[in-house]
Amino acid sequence: MMEEEEQKLVVGYALTLKKKKSLLKPKFERLARKGILFVAIDLNRPLSDLGPFDIILHKLSGKEWCEIIEDYRQTHPEVTVLDPPDAIQHLHNRQSMLQDVVDLNLSDFHGKVGVPRQMVITKDPLSIPDEVTKSGLKLPLVAKPLVVDGSTKSHELFLAYDQFSLPKLEPPLVLQEFVNHGGVLSKIYIVGDAIKVVRRLSLPNVSKRGAVKDAGIFPFPRVSSAAASAEDADLNPGFAELPPRPLLERLAKELHHRLSTY
């Protein structure tokens, strides 16, 4: 008698072409074949007619798609949707996404998690210097688009060294005090209980003398991307240490609860 074929986890995916290329790489697909079956969702057919799926992984936007996914969640509660549209919407705004981090108190878990001092500018760029003065924010400032929608523009970050250049920025945006971090970032991937930390090269520290010397606004290089890996770099020991595991585990648990994401 033939052995029964191993039952696989069926993952339906609806991704942009860019995300499909970055996720479904040959090495990943070879690993996934051991227990996962990836199935492309046909966007020309009703989602309820497809499947059955165990998980739906999506990276599309737009009101119509969100309504389709939400209706599917209501009629198929047994299917895990990564992630629910309402949870994603919360993360599309840099102000609201960081508020959940501000509210955390992890002092009992071998470290702390915080957000640099910041403010939101929604209109007249000419008012930015006065608003910054009133807020007491210290230069240099990191300028980030308020909305994160996956577009190239939403990832355009700038470093502003002086107030005279601030009106050149385009609201709506978030202005955040730049925090020296040794030119390295820890990028943390969390799925369920699994946690993976990788280090990425970032901007070098800024001295007070350098901040005065480098007047103007400068675009960030694309920090934290895979191409900027710092795993083999000669890092400053004071910044090279990874965050404590207990802190990461508690952070993952708290954010999962607050953001309703996986």
Short mmCIF file of C-alpha atoms in Angstrom, two decimals:
data_model
loop_
_atom_site.label_atom_id
_atom_site.label_comp_id
_atom_site.label_asym_id
_atom_site.label_seq_id
_atom_site.Cartn_x
_atom_site.Cartn_y
_atom_site.Cartn_z
CA MET A 1 0.00 0.00 0.00
CA MET A 2 1.36 3.45 -0.95
CA GLU A 3 2.21 5.73 1.91
CA GLU A 4 -0.19 8.54 2.34
CA GLU A 5 1.28 11.81 1.07
CA GLU A 6 2.45 14.10 3.84
CA GLN A 7 -0.15 16.73 4.58
CA LYS A 8 1.19 20.22 3.92
CA LEU A 9 0.30 23.63 5.26
CA VAL A 10 -1.38 25.53 2.41
CA VAL A 11 -0.43 29.21 2.19
CA GLY A 12 -2.32 31.35 -0.29
CA TYR A 13 -0.39 34.48 -1.19
CA ALA A 14 -1.34 37.80 -2.78
CA LEU A 15 1.83 39.86 -3.12
CA THR A 16 3.16 42.68 -5.22
CA LEU A 17 5.69 41.61 -7.82
CA LYS A 18 8.48 43.19 -5.75
CA LYS A 19 7.50 41.30 -2.60
CA LYS A 20 7.06 38.05 -4.50
CA LYS A 21 10.61 38.30 -5.84
CA SER A 22 12.05 39.10 -2.40
CA LEU A 23 10.14 36.35 -0.57
CA LEU A 24 9.82 33.42 -2.94
CA LYS A 25 13.50 32.89 -3.62
CA PRO A 26 14.68 29.41 -4.74
CA LYS A 27 16.42 28.65 -1.42
CA PHE A 28 13.31 29.57 0.57
CA GLU A 29 11.04 27.54 -1.72
CA ARG A 30 13.28 24.48 -1.35
CA LEU A 31 13.04 24.71 2.42
CA ALA A 32 9.29 25.27 2.30
CA ARG A 33 8.66 22.15 0.19
CA LYS A 34 9.24 20.03 3.30
CA GLY A 35 5.89 21.03 4.75
CA ILE A 36 4.45 24.15 3.10
CA LEU A 37 2.61 24.57 -0.18
CA PHE A 38 2.51 28.12 -1.58
CA VAL A 39 -0.43 28.87 -3.85
CA ALA A 40 -0.80 32.14 -5.77
CA ILE A 41 -4.23 33.73 -5.24
CA ASP A 42 -6.01 34.45 -8.52
CA LEU A 43 -7.20 38.04 -8.11
CA ASN A 44 -9.62 37.60 -11.00
CA ARG A 45 -11.66 35.06 -9.07
CA PRO A 46 -13.68 35.42 -5.84
CA LEU A 47 -11.45 34.61 -2.89
CA SER A 48 -14.16 32.42 -1.34
CA ASP A 49 -14.01 30.14 -4.42
CA LEU A 50 -10.30 29.44 -3.92
CA GLY A 51 -8.48 27.25 -1.45
CA PRO A 52 -8.88 25.70 0.96
CA PHE A 53 -6.13 27.64 2.73
CA ASP A 54 -4.59 27.35 6.18
CA ILE A 55 -2.97 30.79 5.91
CA ILE A 56 -3.38 33.80 3.65
CA LEU A 57 -0.29 35.96 3.25
CA HIS A 58 -1.00 39.28 1.56
CA LYS A 59 0.82 42.49 0.77
CA LEU A 60 -1.71 44.37 -1.32
CA SER A 61 -3.41 47.65 -0.49
CA GLY A 62 -6.52 49.55 -1.48
CA LYS A 63 -10.04 49.74 -0.08
CA GLU A 64 -11.45 47.01 -2.34
CA TRP A 65 -8.80 44.46 -1.37
CA CYS A 66 -9.17 45.25 2.34
CA GLU A 67 -12.92 44.67 2.08
CA ILE A 68 -12.35 41.35 0.31
CA ILE A 69 -9.92 40.16 2.99
CA GLU A 70 -12.16 41.33 5.84
CA ASP A 71 -15.21 39.56 4.37
CA TYR A 72 -13.14 36.40 3.96
CA ARG A 73 -12.01 36.56 7.58
CA GLN A 74 -15.64 36.73 8.73
CA THR A 75 -16.70 33.70 6.68
CA HIS A 76 -13.50 31.68 7.21
CA PRO A 77 -12.45 32.22 10.86
CA GLU A 78 -10.37 29.03 10.70
CA VAL A 79 -7.93 30.65 8.26
CA THR A 80 -5.08 32.78 9.63
CA VAL A 81 -4.75 36.06 7.72
CA LEU A 82 -1.31 37.71 7.85
CA ASP A 83 -2.12 40.38 8.76
CA PRO A 84 -5.68 41.68 9.38
CA PRO A 85 -6.38 44.91 7.43
CA ASP A 86 -7.25 46.93 10.54
CA ALA A 87 -3.93 45.96 12.18
CA ILE A 88 -2.02 46.92 9.03
CA GLN A 89 -3.81 50.26 8.84
CA HIS A 90 -2.61 51.06 12.34
CA LEU A 91 0.98 50.49 11.17
CA HIS A 92 0.61 52.73 8.12
CA ASN A 93 0.91 55.78 10.34
CA ARG A 94 4.29 56.38 11.99
CA GLN A 95 2.70 58.33 14.82
CA SER A 96 0.14 55.68 15.80
CA MET A 97 2.54 52.76 15.33
CA LEU A 98 5.06 54.24 17.75
CA GLN A 99 2.49 55.18 20.38
CA ASP A 100 2.18 51.53 21.37
CA VAL A 101 5.93 51.46 21.98
CA VAL A 102 5.80 54.65 24.07
CA ASP A 103 3.22 53.00 26.34
CA LEU A 104 5.42 49.97 27.07
CA ASN A 105 7.16 49.51 30.40
CA LEU A 106 9.77 46.76 30.11
CA SER A 107 12.15 47.94 32.84
CA ASP A 108 11.97 44.54 34.56
CA PHE A 109 13.24 42.66 31.49
CA HIS A 110 16.97 43.46 31.30
CA GLY A 111 16.63 46.67 29.32
CA LYS A 112 14.27 49.33 28.09
CA VAL A 113 12.47 50.22 24.87
CA GLY A 114 11.72 53.81 23.98
CA VAL A 115 11.05 56.25 21.15
CA PRO A 116 13.19 59.33 20.45
CA ARG A 117 11.45 62.65 21.11
CA GLN A 118 9.35 63.54 18.11
CA MET A 119 6.57 65.68 16.69
CA VAL A 120 4.19 65.52 13.73
CA ILE A 121 3.94 68.24 11.08
CA THR A 122 0.78 68.03 8.96
CA LYS A 123 0.75 71.32 7.03
CA ASP A 124 2.62 74.56 6.16
CA PRO A 125 6.36 73.73 5.84
CA LEU A 126 7.21 77.37 6.56
CA SER A 127 5.95 76.87 10.12
CA ILE A 128 8.33 73.97 10.83
CA PRO A 129 11.21 76.01 12.36
CA ASP A 130 8.87 77.72 14.85
CA GLU A 131 7.12 74.43 15.70
CA VAL A 132 10.47 72.76 16.35
CA THR A 133 11.57 75.65 18.60
CA LYS A 134 8.32 75.46 20.60
CA SER A 135 8.64 71.69 21.02
CA GLY A 136 12.21 71.90 22.29
CA LEU A 137 13.48 69.23 19.89
CA LYS A 138 17.25 69.20 19.47
CA LEU A 139 18.94 69.18 16.07
CA PRO A 140 19.84 67.18 14.05
CA LEU A 141 16.41 65.76 13.25
CA VAL A 142 15.34 62.74 11.26
CA ALA A 143 12.44 63.55 8.90
CA LYS A 144 10.16 60.65 7.95
CA PRO A 145 6.94 60.64 5.88
CA LEU A 146 3.95 60.24 8.21
CA VAL A 147 2.31 57.59 6.04
CA VAL A 148 3.96 54.23 5.41
CA ASP A 149 2.27 52.65 2.39
CA GLY A 150 5.06 50.60 0.86
CA SER A 151 5.83 53.19 -1.82
CA THR A 152 9.36 54.39 -2.52
CA LYS A 153 8.43 57.85 -1.25
CA SER A 154 7.30 56.53 2.13
CA HIS A 155 10.84 55.23 2.69
CA GLU A 156 12.54 58.53 1.86
CA LEU A 157 14.23 59.68 5.06
CA PHE A 158 16.22 62.88 5.59
CA LEU A 159 18.58 64.22 8.23
CA ALA A 160 18.14 67.94 8.95
CA TYR A 161 21.06 69.72 10.60
CA ASP A 162 19.78 73.30 10.88
CA GLN A 163 16.47 75.13 11.31
CA PHE A 164 16.92 77.29 8.20
CA SER A 165 16.62 74.21 5.99
CA LEU A 166 13.51 72.76 7.67
CA PRO A 167 11.00 74.55 5.37
CA LYS A 168 12.38 72.49 2.48
CA LEU A 169 10.71 69.38 3.95
CA GLU A 170 7.33 68.17 2.69
CA PRO A 171 4.55 67.55 5.27
CA PRO A 172 2.87 65.45 6.45
CA LEU A 173 5.89 64.09 8.26
CA VAL A 174 7.37 63.02 11.58
CA LEU A 175 10.40 64.86 12.96
CA GLN A 176 12.46 62.82 15.39
CA GLU A 177 15.60 63.63 17.34
CA PHE A 178 18.58 61.76 15.92
CA VAL A 179 20.05 59.34 18.47
CA ASN A 180 23.65 58.23 18.06
CA HIS A 181 23.71 54.43 17.77
CA GLY A 182 27.17 53.51 16.64
CA GLY A 183 26.29 53.21 12.97
CA VAL A 184 24.47 49.91 13.45
CA LEU A 185 20.82 48.87 13.83
CA SER A 186 19.36 45.67 15.21
CA LYS A 187 16.51 44.62 12.94
CA ILE A 188 14.12 42.24 14.68
CA TYR A 189 11.85 39.82 12.83
CA ILE A 190 9.02 38.29 14.87
CA VAL A 191 6.56 35.63 13.74
CA GLY A 192 4.57 34.05 16.54
CA ASP A 193 7.10 32.92 19.15
CA ALA A 194 10.02 32.90 16.70
CA ILE A 195 12.46 35.82 16.97
CA LYS A 196 15.34 36.54 14.61
CA VAL A 197 17.74 39.46 15.07
CA VAL A 198 20.07 40.72 12.33
CA ARG A 199 22.39 43.71 12.38
CA ARG A 200 22.37 46.35 9.65
CA LEU A 201 24.77 49.20 8.93
CA SER A 202 23.22 52.60 9.60
CA LEU A 203 24.23 56.26 9.82
CA PRO A 204 27.41 57.09 11.75
CA ASN A 205 27.28 59.00 15.00
CA VAL A 206 26.89 62.78 14.74
CA SER A 207 29.08 65.02 16.89
CA LYS A 208 28.03 68.51 17.99
CA ARG A 209 30.83 69.97 15.89
CA GLY A 210 29.72 67.93 12.89
CA ALA A 211 26.10 69.05 13.31
CA VAL A 212 27.18 72.69 13.12
CA LYS A 213 29.49 72.05 10.17
CA ASP A 214 27.03 70.01 8.06
CA ALA A 215 24.22 72.54 7.55
CA GLY A 216 21.33 71.58 5.32
CA ILE A 217 19.14 68.54 4.69
CA PHE A 218 20.62 65.26 3.50
CA PRO A 219 18.79 62.16 2.25
CA PHE A 220 19.41 58.94 4.14
CA PRO A 221 21.01 56.04 2.35
CA ARG A 222 18.72 52.99 2.41
CA VAL A 223 19.58 51.77 5.90
CA SER A 224 18.44 48.46 7.41
CA SER A 225 18.12 46.70 4.03
CA ALA A 226 19.66 43.26 3.51
CA ALA A 227 22.36 44.83 1.35
CA ALA A 228 23.54 46.78 4.41
CA SER A 229 24.30 43.68 6.51
CA ALA A 230 26.63 44.32 9.43
CA GLU A 231 27.11 40.70 10.45
CA ASP A 232 30.74 40.60 9.27
CA ALA A 233 31.61 44.24 10.00
CA ASP A 234 34.11 45.40 12.61
CA LEU A 235 31.65 47.04 15.00
CA ASN A 236 32.14 49.22 18.04
CA PRO A 237 31.83 46.78 20.99
CA GLY A 238 29.61 49.27 22.80
CA PHE A 239 26.98 48.99 20.05
CA ALA A 240 27.61 45.51 18.65
CA GLU A 241 25.87 43.58 21.43
CA LEU A 242 22.44 42.23 20.53
CA PRO A 243 19.40 43.11 22.69
CA PRO A 244 18.86 40.73 25.64
CA ARG A 245 16.67 37.75 24.78
CA PRO A 246 14.22 38.22 27.69
CA LEU A 247 13.64 41.81 26.55
CA LEU A 248 12.91 40.71 22.97
CA GLU A 249 10.53 37.97 24.09
CA ARG A 250 8.56 40.36 26.27
CA LEU A 251 8.56 43.02 23.55
CA ALA A 252 7.23 40.52 21.00
CA LYS A 253 4.46 39.44 23.35
CA GLU A 254 3.40 42.99 24.19
CA LEU A 255 3.40 44.23 20.59
CA HIS A 256 1.47 41.18 19.41
CA HIS A 257 -1.17 41.93 22.02
CA ARG A 258 -1.34 45.67 21.31
CA LEU A 259 -1.10 45.55 17.51
CA SER A 260 -3.07 42.33 16.85
CA THR A 261 -0.41 41.19 14.39
CA TYR A 262 1.47 37.93 14.05
#
